[in-house]
PDB file of C-alpha atoms in Angstrom:
ATOM      1  CA  GLU A  97      -0.217   0.020   0.022  1.00  0.00           C
ATOM      2  CA  VAL A  98       1.200   3.242  -0.820  1.00  0.00           C
ATOM      3  CA  GLN A  99       1.570   5.570   2.281  1.00  0.00           C
ATOM      4  CA  LEU A 100       2.748   9.158   2.667  1.00  0.00           C
ATOM      5  CA  VAL A 101       3.879  10.800   5.934  1.00  0.00           C
ATOM      6  CA  GLU A 102       4.681  14.533   6.493  1.00  0.00           C
ATOM      7  CA  SER A 103       6.641  15.580   9.521  1.00  0.00           C
ATOM      8  CA  GLY A 104       8.489  18.879  10.552  1.00  0.00           C
ATOM      9  CA  GLY A 105       5.509  21.020  11.310  1.00  0.00           C
ATOM     10  CA  GLY A 106       5.200  23.085  14.252  1.00  0.00           C
ATOM     11  CA  LEU A 107       4.780  26.453  15.927  1.00  0.00           C
ATOM     12  CA  VAL A 108       7.051  29.051  14.996  1.00  0.00           C
ATOM     13  CA  GLN A 109       7.084  33.315  15.174  1.00  0.00           C
ATOM     14  CA  ALA A 110       6.958  35.184  12.107  1.00  0.00           C
ATOM     15  CA  GLY A 111      10.415  35.386   9.980  1.00  0.00           C
ATOM     16  CA  GLY A 112      11.595  32.095  11.419  1.00  0.00           C
ATOM     17  CA  SER A 113      12.371  28.558   9.466  1.00  0.00           C
ATOM     18  CA  LEU A 114      10.889  25.079   9.291  1.00  0.00           C
ATOM     19  CA  ARG A 115      11.909  22.187   7.315  1.00  0.00           C
ATOM     20  CA  LEU A 116       9.052  19.910   6.377  1.00  0.00           C
ATOM     21  CA  SER A 117       9.744  16.373   5.066  1.00  0.00           C
ATOM     22  CA  CYS A 118       7.629  13.767   2.959  1.00  0.00           C
ATOM     23  CA  ALA A 119       8.409  10.122   3.266  1.00  0.00           C
ATOM     24  CA  VAL A 120       6.843   7.794   0.491  1.00  0.00           C
ATOM     25  CA  SER A 121       6.700   4.001   0.670  1.00  0.00           C
ATOM     26  CA  GLY A 122       5.055   1.402  -1.502  1.00  0.00           C
ATOM     27  CA  PHE A 123       5.080   3.282  -4.237  1.00  0.00           C
ATOM     28  CA  PRO A 124       5.523   1.097  -7.769  1.00  0.00           C
ATOM     29  CA  PHE A 125       7.186   3.672 -10.055  1.00  0.00           C
ATOM     30  CA  ASP A 126      10.438   5.356 -10.949  1.00  0.00           C
ATOM     31  CA  ASP A 127       8.292   8.200 -13.118  1.00  0.00           C
ATOM     32  CA  TYR A 128       6.333  10.481 -10.821  1.00  0.00           C
ATOM     33  CA  ALA A 129       5.492  13.928  -9.772  1.00  0.00           C
ATOM     34  CA  ILE A 130       5.332  14.648  -6.259  1.00  0.00           C
ATOM     35  CA  GLY A 131       4.059  17.852  -4.681  1.00  0.00           C
ATOM     36  CA  TRP A 132       3.349  20.158  -1.674  1.00  0.00           C
ATOM     37  CA  PHE A 133       0.044  21.569  -1.346  1.00  0.00           C
ATOM     38  CA  ARG A 134      -1.327  23.557   1.500  1.00  0.00           C
ATOM     39  CA  GLN A 135      -4.839  24.337   3.322  1.00  0.00           C
ATOM     40  CA  ALA A 136      -5.781  27.050   5.386  1.00  0.00           C
ATOM     41  CA  PRO A 137      -9.115  27.387   7.245  1.00  0.00           C
ATOM     42  CA  GLY A 138     -11.612  28.299   4.806  1.00  0.00           C
ATOM     43  CA  LYS A 139      -9.778  28.226   2.176  1.00  0.00           C
ATOM     44  CA  GLU A 140      -9.183  25.692  -1.026  1.00  0.00           C
ATOM     45  CA  ARG A 141      -6.484  23.473  -1.138  1.00  0.00           C
ATOM     46  CA  GLU A 142      -3.637  25.082  -3.061  1.00  0.00           C
ATOM     47  CA  GLY A 143      -0.301  23.943  -4.539  1.00  0.00           C
ATOM     48  CA  VAL A 144       3.042  25.204  -3.073  1.00  0.00           C
ATOM     49  CA  SER A 145       5.686  23.481  -5.119  1.00  0.00           C
ATOM     50  CA  CYS A 146       6.362  20.448  -7.032  1.00  0.00           C
ATOM     51  CA  PHE A 147       9.015  18.230  -8.326  1.00  0.00           C
ATOM     52  CA  SER A 148       8.997  15.937 -11.434  1.00  0.00           C
ATOM     53  CA  SER A 149      11.307  12.942 -12.227  1.00  0.00           C
ATOM     54  CA  ASN A 150      10.523  12.959 -15.769  1.00  0.00           C
ATOM     55  CA  ASP A 151      12.146  16.375 -16.306  1.00  0.00           C
ATOM     56  CA  GLY A 152      14.009  16.776 -12.907  1.00  0.00           C
ATOM     57  CA  GLY A 153      12.771  20.062 -12.532  1.00  0.00           C
ATOM     58  CA  THR A 154      11.101  21.914  -9.316  1.00  0.00           C
ATOM     59  CA  TYR A 155       8.580  24.244  -9.661  1.00  0.00           C
ATOM     60  CA  TYR A 156       6.965  26.864  -7.521  1.00  0.00           C
ATOM     61  CA  GLU A 157       3.930  28.901  -7.137  1.00  0.00           C
ATOM     62  CA  ASP A 158       4.905  32.589  -7.288  1.00  0.00           C
ATOM     63  CA  PHE A 159       3.908  33.865  -3.311  1.00  0.00           C
ATOM     64  CA  VAL A 160       6.357  31.394  -2.272  1.00  0.00           C
ATOM     65  CA  LYS A 161       9.514  31.990  -4.620  1.00  0.00           C
ATOM     66  CA  GLY A 162      12.585  32.968  -2.775  1.00  0.00           C
ATOM     67  CA  ARG A 163      11.241  31.958   0.698  1.00  0.00           C
ATOM     68  CA  PHE A 164      10.773  28.147   0.058  1.00  0.00           C
ATOM     69  CA  THR A 165      13.107  25.715  -1.764  1.00  0.00           C
ATOM     70  CA  MET A 166      11.953  22.187  -2.499  1.00  0.00           C
ATOM     71  CA  SER A 167      14.547  19.096  -2.883  1.00  0.00           C
ATOM     72  CA  SER A 168      14.151  15.689  -3.047  1.00  0.00           C
ATOM     73  CA  ASP A 169      15.779  12.174  -2.806  1.00  0.00           C
ATOM     74  CA  ASN A 170      15.164   9.750  -5.668  1.00  0.00           C
ATOM     75  CA  ALA A 171      17.002   6.841  -4.018  1.00  0.00           C
ATOM     76  CA  LYS A 172      14.167   6.820  -1.755  1.00  0.00           C
ATOM     77  CA  ILE A 173      11.067   8.947  -2.391  1.00  0.00           C
ATOM     78  CA  THR A 174      11.429  11.813  -0.359  1.00  0.00           C
ATOM     79  CA  ALA A 175      10.724  15.633  -0.748  1.00  0.00           C
ATOM     80  CA  TYR A 176      11.418  18.281   1.628  1.00  0.00           C
ATOM     81  CA  LEU A 177      10.636  21.856   1.806  1.00  0.00           C
ATOM     82  CA  GLN A 178      12.747  24.222   3.170  1.00  0.00           C
ATOM     83  CA  MET A 179      10.740  27.154   4.351  1.00  0.00           C
ATOM     84  CA  ASN A 180      12.671  30.464   5.540  1.00  0.00           C
ATOM     85  CA  ASN A 181      10.981  33.772   6.144  1.00  0.00           C
ATOM     86  CA  LEU A 182       7.685  32.431   7.385  1.00  0.00           C
ATOM     87  CA  LYS A 183       4.820  34.826   7.452  1.00  0.00           C
ATOM     88  CA  PRO A 184       1.602  34.458   9.188  1.00  0.00           C
ATOM     89  CA  GLU A 185      -0.273  33.614   6.237  1.00  0.00           C
ATOM     90  CA  ASP A 186       1.746  30.637   5.778  1.00  0.00           C
ATOM     91  CA  THR A 187      -0.299  29.215   8.497  1.00  0.00           C
ATOM     92  CA  ALA A 188      -1.792  26.155   7.202  1.00  0.00           C
ATOM     93  CA  VAL A 189      -1.871  22.362   7.111  1.00  0.00           C
ATOM     94  CA  TYR A 190       0.815  20.994   4.610  1.00  0.00           C
ATOM     95  CA  TYR A 191       0.159  18.308   2.610  1.00  0.00           C
ATOM     96  CA  CYS A 192       2.048  16.238   0.050  1.00  0.00           C
ATOM     97  CA  GLY A 193       0.736  14.022  -2.911  1.00  0.00           C
ATOM     98  CA  ILE A 194       2.011  11.958  -5.455  1.00  0.00           C
ATOM     99  CA  VAL A 195       1.070  10.624  -8.909  1.00  0.00           C
ATOM    100  CA  GLY A 196       3.021   8.148 -11.021  1.00  0.00           C
ATOM    101  CA  HIS A 197       3.756   8.844 -14.871  1.00  0.00           C
ATOM    102  CA  LEU A 198       2.222  12.157 -15.258  1.00  0.00           C
ATOM    103  CA  GLY A 199       4.243  15.541 -14.296  1.00  0.00           C
ATOM    104  CA  CYS A 200       3.695  18.545 -12.288  1.00  0.00           C
ATOM    105  CA  ALA A 201       1.172  19.537 -14.613  1.00  0.00           C
ATOM    106  CA  ALA A 202      -1.059  17.008 -13.241  1.00  0.00           C
ATOM    107  CA  GLY A 203      -1.635  19.605 -10.235  1.00  0.00           C
ATOM    108  CA  TYR A 204      -4.457  19.019  -7.183  1.00  0.00           C
ATOM    109  CA  ASP A 205      -6.967  16.898  -9.009  1.00  0.00           C
ATOM    110  CA  GLY A 206      -4.047  14.799 -10.793  1.00  0.00           C
ATOM    111  CA  MET A 207      -2.490  13.529  -7.433  1.00  0.00           C
ATOM    112  CA  ASP A 208      -3.473   9.578  -6.762  1.00  0.00           C
ATOM    113  CA  TYR A 209      -2.101   9.614  -3.240  1.00  0.00           C
ATOM    114  CA  TRP A 210      -2.219  12.196  -0.075  1.00  0.00           C
ATOM    115  CA  GLY A 211      -0.345  12.162   3.265  1.00  0.00           C
ATOM    116  CA  ARG A 212      -2.599  13.238   6.363  1.00  0.00           C
ATOM    117  CA  GLY A 213      -0.817  16.613   6.669  1.00  0.00           C
ATOM    118  CA  THR A 214       1.377  18.428   9.062  1.00  0.00           C
ATOM    119  CA  GLN A 215       0.666  21.723  10.614  1.00  0.00           C
ATOM    120  CA  VAL A 216       2.413  24.756  10.235  1.00  0.00           C
ATOM    121  CA  THR A 217       1.306  27.769  12.515  1.00  0.00           C
ATOM    122  CA  VAL A 218       3.071  30.895  12.030  1.00  0.00           C
ATOM    123  CA  SER A 219       2.790  33.674  14.860  1.00  0.00           C
ATOM    124  CA  SER A 220       3.083  37.436  14.304  1.00  0.00           C
TER     125      SER A 220
END
């Protein structure tokens, strides 16, 4: 069974940093896209960043460029999200999702498997 487990969330003051991890197990394909998404209370889930094994590219939404950095380990499928200069508006539950064969263009609707999320809270 495919499982994704996020970790690294917590409470941090504005301007601080957190590093999130997403460990994937049981995923049968070496061709995949893995992404970070977040959902704040009362809002829809939105994309944050995505890595595609197909082209080796990492992609970011504009609102996190320059502050967040995504990296990945392809030996074991693992994704990281280094978050710097956090802002209160970054407060959300952060999820990772993965899909085989498709690239990052698959987006939220294209993800086949999801983790349960990790809470990030940024105080002002």
